[in-house]
Amino acid sequence: MESRPLDDERLTLMGLLHETWASLAARGAAQLACHGVAPAELDVCLRLARSPEGLLRMTDLAAQTTLTSSGITRVVDRLVERGWVTRRSCATDRRTTYAVITDTGRDLLAAVLPGQIALIQDWLIEPLTATGALGEFETALRAIRDHTAPCAVAGADGVGLLEPGPGPAVPAQAVARS
Amino acid sequence: MESRPLDDERLTLMGLLHETWASLAARGAAQLACHGVAPAELDVCLRLARSPEGLLRMTDLAAQTTLTSSGITRVVDRLVERGWVTRRSCATDRRTTYAVITDTGRDLLAAVLPGQIALIQDWLIEPLTATGALGEFETALRAIRDHTAPCAVAGADGVGLLEPGPGPAVPAQAVARS
DNA sequence: AAAGATTGAGTCCTCAATCTTT
DNA sequence: AAAGATTGAGGACTCAATCTTT
C-alpha cells in the first residue's frame, strides 16, 4: 500500500506518455536531420502547404503551433534563408506579414513526408493496430485535447487559447518554463 | 480522394499526439515555474527520491530521462546550486559520480507533487475516465513504448537503441534515453 | 581502448522591450 | 490603447572534444 505521492500511479501514466512522445519525436527528428530540417520547421512548412494559397499570417502560425510569436519569427527566418519560405506583406493591413511556402518548400515536403509517414506507420500505427487499440487511442487523444484546448482551430485567431477553464487558469502561452 | 501525403491521416494522428503532450506539459511546467523548478529538474529529483538510497549515478540518470549525459551534468549543477541535490563520489570506482537527493530536495517534492498530480488528474485522467478510455489509453501507450524501447531498464546500457530498422538508421543518441 | 563525467561552442527557444500600424 | 511583428538578452539543451579512471 504505497500511497506516497512519490509512487502515485498518475505520475507514472504521465511519465509513460512523456516517454512515448519523446521516443517518437526523437525518431522523427533524427530522420529529418538527414535532410537538414528541424521538426518545428517542417511543421510550419506543412501548415503553409495545407493553407488555401500556401500562406498564413505569422500570428496564425504561432497560434497553430507550440511556438510563441517570437519563435515563429526565428523559424521563418531560417526557412527564408534556405529558400523554402518567403515573406509577403499584406496590402490591406500593413501590420501583418504573411509567410508563403515556395515551390522549393513544397519539394522539401514531397521529399521528406513519405519517410516521416513511414516512421509513424512503423512505430505508432503498427503497435496500435497489433493490439487493436488504434481507434481507442485516437478517441482518447481527442478527449484530452478537446478538454484542454477547446478551440484550437485555424481562422479563429489566437482566441480561446487562454480560456479561464475550470482548473487553475494557465498563464496562457505559459508554455513557458522558468 | 485526397491521397497526397500532405493530408495523410497518420500525420494528423501524430499531430494530435504532439498537441496533446505539449498542452499537458505546458500546464505542468507553468505550475512548476511558480516553485522555481523546471520539469527536467523535478524529473531528476523524483527518480533520485525513488531510488534505494536516494542516489543514482549520473549515467543512470541520463539513461532514465530524455537527457544526454551532458544535459544531466547541467541539470544536476542547477539542483546542487539550490541545495536539492548533492554530488558524491564512488569509493569503488572513481570514475563514477552519484547524485544524491537532500532532505530539502525531498521537501520540494512533497511541496510540488500534490499539485502536479492534481493537474494530471484534471487534465488527463478526468477526460479519459469520462469517456471510459483510461484503461485502453494506458494499454496503447505501453504497446507503443514496448515496441520502440524494449529494454527501458536501468542497468541495461544503451544497447539495442539503434536498430537497423526500415528507415535510415537513427543517429543513436537522438533516440537514446531509456 | 572504453566508460564516466565534464566543458566549450553553438542552436533554438522564451520573455520582455520595442517599433509600426490600426 | 491594442494588434502584429521583430529584436536583445538569457536559459537549456545538444554535439564534439577532453580528462580521468578502469
mmCIF file of C-alpha atoms in Angstrom, chain A residues 38-121:
data_model
loop_
_atom_site.group_PDB
_atom_site.id
_atom_site.type_symbol
_atom_site.label_atom_id
_atom_site.label_comp_id
_atom_site.label_asym_id
_atom_site.label_seq_id
_atom_site.Cartn_x
_atom_site.Cartn_y
_atom_site.Cartn_z
ATOM 1 C CA ALA A 38 14.084 20.581 -37.767
ATOM 2 C CA PRO A 39 10.658 19.355 -36.609
ATOM 3 C CA ALA A 40 9.330 22.854 -35.967
ATOM 4 C CA GLU A 41 10.437 23.909 -39.432
ATOM 5 C CA LEU A 42 8.667 21.025 -41.103
ATOM 6 C CA ASP A 43 5.589 21.752 -39.059
ATOM 7 C CA VAL A 44 5.485 25.307 -40.352
ATOM 8 C CA CYS A 45 6.007 24.249 -43.967
ATOM 9 C CA LEU A 46 3.280 21.653 -43.642
ATOM 10 C CA ARG A 47 0.761 24.130 -42.320
ATOM 11 C CA LEU A 48 1.588 26.627 -45.024
ATOM 12 C CA ALA A 49 1.285 23.980 -47.730
ATOM 13 C CA ARG A 50 -2.120 22.988 -46.436
ATOM 14 C CA SER A 51 -3.405 26.540 -46.427
ATOM 15 C CA PRO A 52 -5.513 27.988 -49.274
ATOM 16 C CA GLU A 53 -2.826 29.937 -51.052
ATOM 17 C CA GLY A 54 0.155 28.426 -49.334
ATOM 18 C CA LEU A 55 0.307 31.346 -46.959
ATOM 19 C CA LEU A 56 -0.506 32.198 -43.366
ATOM 20 C CA ARG A 57 -0.020 35.205 -41.097
ATOM 21 C CA MET A 58 2.832 34.953 -38.607
ATOM 22 C CA THR A 59 0.322 35.265 -35.793
ATOM 23 C CA ASP A 60 -1.777 32.399 -37.079
ATOM 24 C CA LEU A 61 1.270 30.211 -37.402
ATOM 25 C CA ALA A 62 2.056 30.908 -33.771
ATOM 26 C CA ALA A 63 -1.499 30.027 -32.773
ATOM 27 C CA GLN A 64 -1.374 26.752 -34.651
ATOM 28 C CA THR A 65 1.969 25.562 -33.349
ATOM 29 C CA THR A 66 3.508 25.244 -29.929
ATOM 30 C CA LEU A 67 5.759 28.229 -30.607
ATOM 31 C CA THR A 68 5.427 31.812 -29.491
ATOM 32 C CA SER A 69 5.152 34.649 -31.936
ATOM 33 C CA SER A 70 8.821 35.330 -31.368
ATOM 34 C CA GLY A 71 9.704 31.740 -32.024
ATOM 35 C CA ILE A 72 7.800 31.802 -35.311
ATOM 36 C CA THR A 73 9.746 34.842 -36.431
ATOM 37 C CA ARG A 74 13.009 32.933 -35.985
ATOM 38 C CA VAL A 75 11.780 29.713 -37.571
ATOM 39 C CA VAL A 76 10.547 31.622 -40.604
ATOM 40 C CA ASP A 77 13.873 33.473 -40.696
ATOM 41 C CA ARG A 78 15.609 30.132 -41.088
ATOM 42 C CA LEU A 79 13.129 28.865 -43.655
ATOM 43 C CA VAL A 80 13.538 32.032 -45.715
ATOM 44 C CA GLU A 81 17.313 31.680 -45.587
ATOM 45 C CA ARG A 82 17.001 28.230 -47.114
ATOM 46 C CA GLY A 83 14.517 29.313 -49.726
ATOM 47 C CA TRP A 84 11.626 27.198 -48.525
ATOM 48 C CA VAL A 85 9.512 30.161 -47.490
ATOM 49 C CA THR A 86 9.113 33.808 -48.444
ATOM 50 C CA ARG A 87 7.707 36.730 -46.521
ATOM 51 C CA ARG A 88 4.998 38.867 -48.104
ATOM 52 C CA SER A 89 3.356 41.945 -46.674
ATOM 53 C CA CYS A 90 -0.360 42.421 -46.567
ATOM 54 C CA ALA A 91 -1.932 45.100 -48.739
ATOM 55 C CA THR A 92 -4.931 45.826 -46.550
ATOM 56 C CA ASP A 93 -3.276 45.755 -43.132
ATOM 57 C CA ARG A 94 0.325 46.796 -43.076
ATOM 58 C CA ARG A 95 0.863 45.354 -39.621
ATOM 59 C CA THR A 96 0.623 41.786 -40.838
ATOM 60 C CA THR A 97 3.226 39.705 -42.577
ATOM 61 C CA TYR A 98 2.471 36.516 -44.446
ATOM 62 C CA ALA A 99 4.771 33.535 -44.631
ATOM 63 C CA VAL A 100 4.419 31.895 -48.028
ATOM 64 C CA ILE A 101 5.728 28.472 -48.959
ATOM 65 C CA THR A 102 7.820 28.336 -52.144
ATOM 66 C CA ASP A 103 7.947 25.622 -54.779
ATOM 67 C CA THR A 104 11.225 24.514 -53.274
ATOM 68 C CA GLY A 105 9.452 24.314 -49.957
ATOM 69 C CA ARG A 106 6.842 22.034 -51.460
ATOM 70 C CA ASP A 107 9.590 19.924 -52.945
ATOM 71 C CA LEU A 108 11.046 19.558 -49.492
ATOM 72 C CA LEU A 109 7.732 18.270 -48.200
ATOM 73 C CA ALA A 110 7.446 15.824 -51.047
ATOM 74 C CA ALA A 111 10.925 14.554 -50.279
ATOM 75 C CA VAL A 112 10.513 14.309 -46.556
ATOM 76 C CA LEU A 113 6.921 13.401 -45.760
ATOM 77 C CA PRO A 114 6.903 9.836 -47.091
ATOM 78 C CA GLY A 115 9.723 8.944 -44.741
ATOM 79 C CA GLN A 116 8.023 10.616 -41.816
ATOM 80 C CA ILE A 117 4.803 8.798 -42.553
ATOM 81 C CA ALA A 118 6.630 5.503 -42.764
ATOM 82 C CA LEU A 119 8.140 6.155 -39.365
ATOM 83 C CA ILE A 120 4.742 6.918 -37.883
ATOM 84 C CA GLN A 121 3.363 3.801 -39.514
#
